[in-house]
Coordinates of C-alpha atoms and ligand atoms in Angstrom, one line a residue:
X236 CA -13.8 -16.1 -34.9
X237 CA -15.4 -12.5 -34.3
X238 CA -16.8 -13.5 -30.9
X239 CA -13.7 -14.8 -29.3
X240 CA -13.6 -11.9 -27.0
X241 CA -17.4 -11.1 -26.9
X242 CA -18.8 -11.5 -23.4
X243 CA -22.4 -10.4 -24.1
X244 CA -24.8 -12.7 -22.2
X245 CA -22.2 -13.6 -19.6
X246 CA -22.4 -12.9 -16.0
X247 CA -19.1 -12.2 -14.0
X248 CA -18.6 -11.9 -10.2
X249 CA -15.5 -9.8 -9.4
X250 CA -14.5 -10.0 -5.8
X251 CA -12.9 -6.7 -4.7
X252 CA -14.3 -5.2 -7.9
X253 CA -15.0 -1.8 -6.3
X254 CA -11.3 -0.6 -6.6
X255 CA -7.8 -1.2 -7.9
X256 CA -7.0 -4.3 -9.9
X257 CA -10.6 -5.7 -9.5
X258 CA -12.1 -2.5 -10.9
X259 CA -9.6 -2.5 -13.9
X260 CA -10.7 -6.1 -14.7
X261 CA -14.3 -5.3 -14.2
X262 CA -14.0 -2.4 -16.6
X263 CA -12.6 -4.8 -19.3
X264 CA -15.4 -7.3 -18.7
X265 CA -18.2 -4.7 -18.8
X266 CA -16.7 -3.2 -21.9
X267 CA -16.8 -6.6 -23.6
X268 CA -20.5 -6.9 -22.8
X269 CA -20.6 -8.9 -19.5
X270 CA -23.0 -8.2 -16.7
X271 CA -20.6 -7.6 -13.8
X272 CA -21.4 -8.2 -10.0
X273 CA -19.2 -6.2 -7.9
X274 CA -18.6 -8.1 -4.8
X275 CA -16.9 -6.3 -1.8
X276 CA -17.6 -5.0 1.7
X277 CA -17.7 -1.3 1.2
X278 CA -21.0 -0.6 -0.4
X279 CA -20.3 3.2 -1.0
X280 CA -17.3 2.2 -3.1
X281 CA -19.3 -0.6 -4.8
X282 CA -22.1 1.7 -5.7
X283 CA -19.6 4.2 -7.2
X284 CA -18.0 1.3 -9.3
X285 CA -21.4 0.1 -10.5
X286 CA -22.3 3.6 -11.7
X287 CA -18.9 3.8 -13.6
X288 CA -19.3 0.3 -15.1
X289 CA -22.8 1.1 -16.4
X290 CA -21.4 3.9 -18.5
X291 CA -19.1 1.4 -20.3
X292 CA -22.2 -0.1 -21.8
X293 CA -22.1 -3.7 -20.5
X294 CA -25.3 -5.5 -19.7
X295 CA -25.7 -3.5 -16.5
X296 CA -23.7 -4.0 -13.3
X297 CA -24.8 -4.6 -9.7
X298 CA -23.2 -4.6 -6.3
X299 CA -23.5 -7.4 -3.8
X300 CA -22.0 -7.2 -0.3
X301 CA -19.6 -9.9 0.6
X302 CA -16.9 -10.9 3.1
X303 CA -14.9 -13.4 1.0
X304 CA -13.5 -14.9 4.1
X305 CA -16.9 -15.9 5.4
X306 CA -18.4 -19.1 4.1
X307 CA -22.0 -18.1 4.5
X308 CA -21.4 -14.7 3.0
X309 CA -19.8 -16.3 0.0
X310 CA -22.6 -18.9 -0.4
X311 CA -25.1 -15.9 -0.3
X312 CA -23.2 -14.0 -3.0
X313 CA -23.4 -16.9 -5.4
X314 CA -26.9 -17.6 -4.6
X315 CA -27.8 -13.9 -5.0
X316 CA -26.0 -13.6 -8.3
X317 CA -27.9 -16.6 -9.8
X318 CA -31.2 -15.3 -8.4
X319 CA -30.7 -11.8 -9.8
X320 CA -28.8 -12.6 -13.1
X321 CA -30.0 -16.1 -13.9
X322 CA -26.5 -17.6 -14.3
X323 CA -22.8 -17.4 -13.4
X324 CA -20.2 -17.6 -16.1
X325 CA -17.0 -16.0 -14.7
X326 CA -15.6 -15.7 -11.3
X327 CA -12.6 -13.4 -10.7
X328 CA -11.0 -14.1 -7.2
X329 CA -9.3 -10.8 -6.7
X330 CA -10.1 -9.5 -3.2
X331 CA -7.0 -9.5 -1.1
X332 CA -5.0 -7.8 1.7
X333 CA -1.4 -7.6 2.8
X334 CA 0.1 -7.1 6.3
X335 CA 3.5 -6.1 5.9
X336 CA 5.8 -7.5 8.8
X337 CA 8.6 -10.0 9.0
X338 CA 7.6 -13.5 10.3
X339 CA 9.0 -12.9 13.7
X340 CA 6.6 -9.9 14.2
X341 CA 3.6 -11.4 12.7
X342 CA 0.9 -12.7 15.1
X343 CA -1.1 -16.0 14.4
X344 CA -4.4 -13.9 14.1
X345 CA -2.7 -11.7 11.3
X346 CA -1.3 -14.8 9.5
X347 CA -4.9 -16.3 9.5
X348 CA -6.4 -13.0 8.3
X349 CA -4.1 -12.8 5.3
X350 CA -4.5 -16.5 4.4
X351 CA -8.3 -16.4 4.9
X352 CA -8.8 -13.2 2.8
X353 CA -6.4 -14.1 0.0
X354 CA -6.4 -18.0 -0.3
X355 CA -9.3 -19.6 1.6
X356 CA -11.6 -17.0 -0.1
X357 CA -10.7 -18.3 -3.5
X358 CA -11.5 -21.9 -2.4
X359 CA -14.8 -20.8 -0.9
X360 CA -15.9 -18.7 -3.9
X361 CA -14.7 -21.3 -6.5
X362 CA -16.5 -24.1 -4.5
X363 CA -19.7 -22.2 -4.4
X364 CA -19.5 -21.3 -8.1
X365 CA -18.9 -24.9 -9.2
X366 CA -22.5 -26.1 -9.1
X367 CA -24.1 -23.3 -11.2
X368 CA -21.2 -23.4 -13.7
X369 CA -21.4 -27.2 -14.1
X370 CA -25.2 -27.0 -14.4
X371 CA -24.9 -24.6 -17.2
X372 CA -22.3 -26.5 -19.1
X373 CA -19.0 -24.6 -18.1
X374 CA -17.5 -21.5 -16.7
X375 CA -14.3 -19.5 -16.1
X376 CA -12.4 -18.9 -12.8
X377 CA -9.6 -16.3 -12.7
X378 CA -7.5 -16.2 -9.5
X379 CA -5.3 -13.2 -8.7
X380 CA -1.6 -14.2 -7.6
X381 CA 1.3 -11.9 -7.5
X382 CA 5.0 -11.6 -8.2
X383 CA 5.1 -13.1 -4.6
X384 CA 3.6 -16.3 -6.0
X385 CA 7.1 -16.7 -7.6
X386 CA 9.6 -14.7 -5.5
X387 CA 10.0 -14.5 -1.8
X388 CA 9.6 -11.2 0.3
X389 CA 10.9 -10.9 3.7
X390 CA 8.4 -8.2 4.5
X391 CA 5.3 -10.3 3.7
X392 CA 5.5 -14.0 4.7
X393 CA 1.7 -14.6 4.9
X394 CA 1.0 -12.8 1.7
X395 CA 3.6 -14.7 -0.2
X396 CA 2.4 -18.0 1.2
X397 CA -1.2 -17.1 0.2
X398 CA -0.2 -16.1 -3.3
X399 CA 2.1 -19.2 -3.8
X400 CA -1.0 -21.2 -2.7
X401 CA -3.2 -19.4 -5.2
X402 CA -1.1 -20.9 -8.1
X403 CA -1.3 -24.4 -6.8
X404 CA -5.1 -24.1 -6.0
X405 CA -5.4 -22.9 -9.6
X406 CA -3.8 -26.0 -10.9
X407 CA -5.7 -28.4 -8.7
X408 CA -9.1 -26.9 -9.5
X409 CA -8.1 -26.7 -13.2
X410 CA -7.4 -30.5 -13.4
X411 CA -10.3 -31.4 -11.2
X412 CA -13.0 -29.4 -13.3
X413 CA -11.6 -29.6 -16.9
X414 CA -14.0 -32.3 -17.8
X415 CA -16.8 -30.0 -16.6
X416 CA -15.6 -27.3 -19.1
X417 CA -14.6 -25.0 -16.3
X418 CA -11.3 -23.3 -17.0
X419 CA -9.3 -22.1 -14.0
X420 CA -6.3 -19.8 -14.5
X421 CA -4.3 -17.4 -12.4
X422 CA -3.0 -13.9 -13.3
X423 CA 0.2 -12.7 -11.6
X424 CA 0.2 -8.9 -11.6
X425 CA 3.5 -7.0 -11.3
X426 CA 3.5 -3.7 -9.4
X427 CA 0.2 -2.0 -10.1
X428 CA -0.7 1.5 -8.8
X429 CA -3.7 0.9 -6.4
X430 CA -4.5 1.7 -2.7
X431 CA -2.7 -1.5 -1.7
X432 CA 0.6 -0.4 -3.2
X433 CA 0.1 3.2 -2.3
X434 CA 0.2 2.1 1.3
X435 CA 3.3 -0.2 0.5
X436 CA 5.0 2.9 -0.9
X437 CA 4.5 4.8 2.3
X438 CA 5.7 1.8 4.4
X439 CA 8.7 0.7 2.4
X440 CA 11.4 3.4 1.8
X441 CA 12.7 3.3 -1.8
X442 CA 10.0 1.1 -3.1
X443 CA 8.9 3.4 -5.9
X444 CA 12.5 3.7 -7.2
X445 CA 13.1 0.0 -7.0
X446 CA 9.9 -0.9 -8.8
X447 CA 10.9 1.7 -11.6
X448 CA 14.4 0.3 -11.8
X449 CA 13.5 -3.4 -11.8
X450 CA 10.5 -3.2 -14.2
X451 CA 11.7 -3.5 -17.8
X452 CA 8.7 -1.4 -19.0
X453 CA 10.0 1.3 -16.7
X454 CA 6.7 2.2 -15.1
X455 CA 4.2 1.0 -12.5
X456 CA 1.1 -0.8 -14.1
X457 CA -2.2 0.9 -14.2
X458 CA -5.5 -0.9 -13.3
X459 CA -6.5 -0.7 -16.9
X460 CA -3.5 -2.8 -17.8
X461 CA -5.4 -5.7 -16.1
X462 CA -8.4 -5.5 -18.4
X463 CA -7.2 -7.4 -21.4
X464 CA -6.1 -10.5 -19.6
X465 CA -9.4 -10.6 -17.8
X466 CA -11.4 -10.5 -21.1
X467 CA -9.2 -13.2 -22.6
X468 CA -9.5 -15.6 -19.6
X469 CA -13.3 -14.9 -19.4
X470 CA -14.1 -15.5 -23.0
X471 CA -14.1 -18.2 -25.7
X472 CA -10.6 -17.3 -26.6
X473 CA -9.3 -19.2 -23.7
X474 CA -11.5 -22.3 -23.9
X475 CA -8.3 -24.6 -24.1
X476 CA -6.2 -22.6 -21.6
X477 CA -6.5 -23.9 -18.1
X478 CA -4.2 -24.2 -15.0
X479 CA -1.9 -21.4 -16.2
X480 CA -0.4 -18.4 -14.2
X481 CA 0.0 -15.5 -16.6
X482 CA 2.3 -12.6 -15.4
X483 CA 1.0 -9.1 -16.3
X484 CA 4.0 -7.3 -15.0
X485 CA 5.8 -5.2 -17.7
X486 CA 8.5 -7.9 -17.8
X487 CA 9.3 -7.8 -14.0
X488 CA 9.4 -11.6 -13.7
X489 CA 11.9 -11.9 -16.6
X490 CA 14.5 -10.5 -14.2
X491 CA 16.2 -13.1 -12.0
Ligands
LIG167 P1 -6.9 -2.7 -3.3 O1 -6.6 -2.6 -1.8 O2 -7.0 -1.6 -4.1 O3 -8.3 -3.6 -3.4 C1 -8.6 -4.8 -2.6 C2 -10.0 -5.1 -2.8 O4 -10.3 -6.2 -2.1 C3 -10.9 -3.9 -2.4 O5 -11.9 -3.9 -3.5 C4 -11.6 -4.6 -1.1 O6 -13.0 -4.1 -1.1 C5 -11.5 -6.0 -1.4 N1 -11.5 -6.8 -0.1 C6 -10.6 -6.9 0.8 N2 -10.9 -7.7 1.8 C7 -12.1 -8.2 1.5 C8 -13.0 -9.1 2.1 N3 -12.8 -9.7 3.2 N4 -14.3 -9.4 1.4 C9 -14.4 -8.8 0.3 N5 -13.7 -8.0 -0.4 C10 -12.5 -7.7 0.2 O7 -5.8 -3.8 -3.8 P2 -5.4 -4.1 -5.2 O8 -6.3 -3.8 -6.2 O9 -4.0 -3.7 -5.4 O10 -5.3 -5.8 -5.1 C11 -6.3 -6.7 -5.7 C12 -5.6 -8.0 -5.7 O11 -4.5 -8.0 -6.5 C13 -5.3 -8.6 -4.4 O12 -5.5 -10.0 -4.3 C14 -3.7 -8.3 -4.4 O13 -3.1 -9.1 -3.5 C15 -3.4 -8.5 -5.8 N6 -2.2 -7.9 -6.3 C16 -2.0 -6.6 -6.3 C17 -0.8 -6.1 -6.9 C18 -0.5 -4.6 -6.9 O14 0.6 -4.2 -7.4 N7 -1.4 -3.7 -6.6 C19 0.3 -6.9 -7.3 C20 0.0 -8.3 -7.2 C21 -1.2 -8.8 -6.7 P3 -13.7 -3.7 0.3 O15 -12.7 -3.2 1.2 O16 -14.8 -2.9 0.0 O17 -14.2 -5.0 0.9

């Protein structure tokens, strides 16, 4: 039982792994022994993340540039990972953006940008990861949803639609690929202190106070709060867990 959470020998792609929740998850995976591929656009940030992950002792990290909304770029990411690391065991579909406007102010281009970055990306990356995972006998896919996978939010209609879609995509891939020993699960973070939510705090008056009031734990999540669930869903401990959506939210979703 001692290796339930041991990720030595495993290779994990984390999209958006150069900051925020992705970096918190990448830290957990690296500390458990995985070789982490930090996959994002900003290569300065990715290099800094790799330097940080290498200090955690994993099997060495590397950065590969990707635009997750671009089919060819995603294919190159998965190809490059298998060429450089020899395998692909774990895919964390974390990259995401938000455009905070009510539906009547949102352009079609903005709608597409959010849906493609948050939802189509998870389809593209998962589809590209399927062949190498199946060929090696299994794999783990972790999709990042949100409290807005569950609740509506007038200020973020495209984001909410993308995150609701993430949960249904997760269930569909989980049932399609269970016989290939590929487990597909979603994580639904509560309010986590990152660049994304620092922008939200500036844009939405009173957000900080309402998060503190509404979260039973009485605080914002930190990116390291996301590490444990990533290790669980990436390792042997979760081999019979698939199609779930796990809130990591300090109890936020227990409040109606
Ligand atoms: P950040 O803004 O801190 O990080 C977003 C990450 O996504 C960055 O690493 C960014 O890297 C990457 N990214 C964005 N667009 C692309 C793209 N087209 N191609 C590749 N990478 C991209 O946000 P968070 O850490 O807060 O969010 C991470 C995920 O967690 C998102 O899916 C978000 O919706 C979700 N989430 C966050 C919550 C929170 O409270 N923070 C709550 C619930 C869900 P780069 O710019 O270098 O490409």
